[in-house]
PDB file of C-alpha atoms in Angstrom:
ATOM      1  CA  ALA L   1      86.295  48.203 101.821  1.00 40.00           C
ATOM      2  CA  ALA L   2      84.865  51.669 102.244  1.00 43.00           C
ATOM      3  CA  MET L   3      85.938  54.149  99.598  1.00 45.00           C
ATOM      4  CA  ALA L   4      87.791  56.400 102.024  1.00 48.00           C
ATOM      5  CA  GLU L   5      90.696  56.539  99.623  1.00 46.00           C
ATOM      6  CA  GLY L   6      89.721  59.895  98.193  1.00 51.00           C
ATOM      7  CA  GLU L   7      91.978  61.809 100.542  1.00 68.00           C
ATOM      8  CA  GLY L   8      95.600  61.314 101.393  1.00 91.00           C
ATOM      9  CA  LEU L   9      98.702  60.626  99.359  1.00 96.00           C
ATOM     10  CA  LEU L  10     100.464  57.407  98.595  1.00 97.00           C
ATOM     11  CA  SER L  11     104.130  56.652  98.034  1.00 98.00           C
ATOM     12  CA  VAL L  12     105.259  53.419  96.406  1.00 98.00           C
ATOM     13  CA  ASP L  13     108.568  52.131  95.046  1.00 98.00           C
ATOM     14  CA  TYR L  14     108.679  50.073  91.866  1.00 98.00           C
ATOM     15  CA  GLU L  15     111.027  47.959  89.811  1.00 98.00           C
ATOM     16  CA  VAL L  16     110.186  46.777  86.305  1.00 98.00           C
ATOM     17  CA  SER L  17     111.947  43.840  84.650  1.00 98.00           C
ATOM     18  CA  GLY L  18     112.017  42.733  81.037  1.00 98.00           C
ATOM     19  CA  LYS L  19     113.142  44.560  77.931  1.00 98.00           C
ATOM     20  CA  VAL L  20     112.917  47.982  79.539  1.00 98.00           C
ATOM     21  CA  GLN L  21     116.256  49.641  78.827  1.00 98.00           C
ATOM     22  CA  GLY L  22     117.098  51.308  75.517  1.00 97.00           C
ATOM     23  CA  VAL L  23     113.399  51.521  74.634  1.00 98.00           C
ATOM     24  CA  PHE L  24     112.632  55.010  75.997  1.00 98.00           C
ATOM     25  CA  PHE L  25     110.955  53.432  79.019  1.00 98.00           C
ATOM     26  CA  ARG L  26     112.048  56.225  81.352  1.00 98.00           C
ATOM     27  CA  LYS L  27     110.843  58.959  79.011  1.00 98.00           C
ATOM     28  CA  TYR L  28     107.432  57.333  78.594  1.00 98.00           C
ATOM     29  CA  THR L  29     107.122  56.674  82.327  1.00 98.00           C
ATOM     30  CA  GLN L  30     107.867  60.330  83.008  1.00 98.00           C
ATOM     31  CA  GLY L  31     105.297  61.392  80.422  1.00 98.00           C
ATOM     32  CA  GLU L  32     102.618  59.125  81.864  1.00 98.00           C
ATOM     33  CA  ALA L  33     103.361  60.219  85.437  1.00 98.00           C
ATOM     34  CA  LYS L  34     103.117  63.883  84.453  1.00 98.00           C
ATOM     35  CA  ARG L  35      99.869  63.252  82.618  1.00 98.00           C
ATOM     36  CA  LEU L  36      98.481  61.725  85.814  1.00 98.00           C
ATOM     37  CA  GLY L  37      99.838  64.551  87.965  1.00 97.00           C
ATOM     38  CA  LEU L  38     102.202  62.312  89.911  1.00 98.00           C
ATOM     39  CA  VAL L  39     105.669  63.054  91.257  1.00 98.00           C
ATOM     40  CA  GLY L  40     108.673  60.818  91.825  1.00 98.00           C
ATOM     41  CA  TRP L  41     111.527  59.494  89.748  1.00 98.00           C
ATOM     42  CA  VAL L  42     112.665  56.760  87.384  1.00 98.00           C
ATOM     43  CA  GLN L  43     116.093  55.377  86.579  1.00 98.00           C
ATOM     44  CA  ASN L  44     117.864  52.485  84.890  1.00 98.00           C
ATOM     45  CA  THR L  45     119.649  50.048  87.175  1.00 98.00           C
ATOM     46  CA  SER L  46     122.955  48.319  86.499  1.00 97.00           C
ATOM     47  CA  HIS L  47     121.175  44.957  86.322  1.00 97.00           C
ATOM     48  CA  GLY L  48     118.910  45.814  83.392  1.00 98.00           C
ATOM     49  CA  THR L  49     115.745  46.875  85.199  1.00 98.00           C
ATOM     50  CA  VAL L  50     114.044  50.215  85.653  1.00 98.00           C
ATOM     51  CA  GLN L  51     113.239  51.413  89.153  1.00 98.00           C
ATOM     52  CA  GLY L  52     111.814  54.430  90.873  1.00 98.00           C
ATOM     53  CA  GLN L  53     109.206  55.892  93.145  1.00 98.00           C
ATOM     54  CA  ILE L  54     105.694  57.231  92.576  1.00 98.00           C
ATOM     55  CA  GLN L  55     103.830  59.639  94.842  1.00 98.00           C
ATOM     56  CA  GLY L  56     100.381  61.145  94.560  1.00 97.00           C
ATOM     57  CA  PRO L  57      96.663  60.485  95.078  1.00 96.00           C
ATOM     58  CA  PRO L  58      96.018  56.724  95.539  1.00 96.00           C
ATOM     59  CA  ALA L  59      93.776  56.344  92.485  1.00 96.00           C
ATOM     60  CA  ARG L  60      96.378  57.969  90.205  1.00 97.00           C
ATOM     61  CA  VAL L  61      99.207  55.938  91.718  1.00 98.00           C
ATOM     62  CA  ARG L  62      97.188  52.776  90.970  1.00 98.00           C
ATOM     63  CA  GLU L  63      96.780  53.903  87.362  1.00 98.00           C
ATOM     64  CA  LEU L  64     100.513  54.293  86.908  1.00 98.00           C
ATOM     65  CA  GLN L  65     101.140  50.946  88.622  1.00 98.00           C
ATOM     66  CA  GLU L  66      98.802  49.335  86.123  1.00 98.00           C
ATOM     67  CA  TRP L  67     100.577  51.141  83.262  1.00 98.00           C
ATOM     68  CA  LEU L  68     103.988  49.958  84.530  1.00 98.00           C
ATOM     69  CA  ARG L  69     102.664  46.406  84.807  1.00 98.00           C
ATOM     70  CA  LYS L  70     100.942  46.166  81.432  1.00 97.00           C
ATOM     71  CA  ILE L  71     101.870  48.908  78.994  1.00 98.00           C
ATOM     72  CA  GLY L  72     105.201  50.702  79.315  1.00 98.00           C
ATOM     73  CA  SER L  73     106.833  52.247  76.250  1.00 98.00           C
ATOM     74  CA  PRO L  74     105.863  51.006  72.761  1.00 97.00           C
ATOM     75  CA  GLN L  75     109.049  48.948  72.246  1.00 97.00           C
ATOM     76  CA  SER L  76     109.284  47.579  75.773  1.00 98.00           C
ATOM     77  CA  ARG L  77     108.414  44.062  76.871  1.00 98.00           C
ATOM     78  CA  ILE L  78     107.560  43.926  80.551  1.00 98.00           C
ATOM     79  CA  SER L  79     108.075  40.592  82.238  1.00 98.00           C
ATOM     80  CA  ARG L  80     107.435  41.749  85.781  1.00 98.00           C
ATOM     81  CA  ALA L  81     106.605  44.854  87.792  1.00 98.00           C
ATOM     82  CA  GLU L  82     107.213  44.735  91.528  1.00 98.00           C
ATOM     83  CA  PHE L  83     105.972  47.285  94.034  1.00 98.00           C
ATOM     84  CA  SER L  84     107.269  47.778  97.558  1.00 98.00           C
ATOM     85  CA  ASN L  85     107.420  50.200 100.494  1.00 98.00           C
ATOM     86  CA  GLU L  86     103.867  51.351  99.944  1.00 98.00           C
ATOM     87  CA  LYS L  87     102.916  53.937 102.546  1.00 97.00           C
ATOM     88  CA  LYS L  88     100.663  56.895 103.175  1.00 96.00           C
ATOM     89  CA  ILE L  89     102.493  60.208 103.256  1.00 96.00           C
ATOM     90  CA  ALA L  90     101.437  63.608 104.573  1.00 92.00           C
ATOM     91  CA  ALA L  91     103.080  65.591 101.780  1.00 94.00           C
ATOM     92  CA  LEU L  92     104.779  64.962  98.445  1.00 96.00           C
ATOM     93  CA  GLU L  93     108.522  64.498  98.780  1.00 96.00           C
ATOM     94  CA  HIS L  94     109.326  65.445  95.180  1.00 97.00           C
ATOM     95  CA  LYS L  95     108.564  68.560  93.156  1.00 96.00           C
ATOM     96  CA  ASP L  96     108.029  66.769  89.867  1.00 97.00           C
ATOM     97  CA  PHE L  97     108.729  63.478  88.118  1.00 98.00           C
ATOM     98  CA  GLN L  98     112.378  63.210  87.165  1.00 98.00           C
ATOM     99  CA  ILE L  99     114.524  60.887  85.119  1.00 98.00           C
ATOM    100  CA  LEU L 100     117.619  60.137  87.183  1.00 97.00           C
ATOM    101  CA  LYS L 101     120.846  59.153  85.491  1.00 86.00           C
TER     102      LYS L 101
END
């Protein structure tokens, strides 16, 4: 594919399963997202996963996806990271990257 991915913004939803609650996963995700200059949110779900949304330049979004899939917070154990609703957006829909309660 041609590398025309330089421009534009991407939005993608994610859900991470495994040992991801009570291990500062949200805090680390927020830190990583901010480091990459991404916006969105992260929250714990009632069924033991962490979910959220990432928005930003495609290459940076891919980096965070990879981080969510493989790294996470130091104490976490990720069994699965699922991504959905991927779409191009004209403008960012969030001001920053927030931890939602």
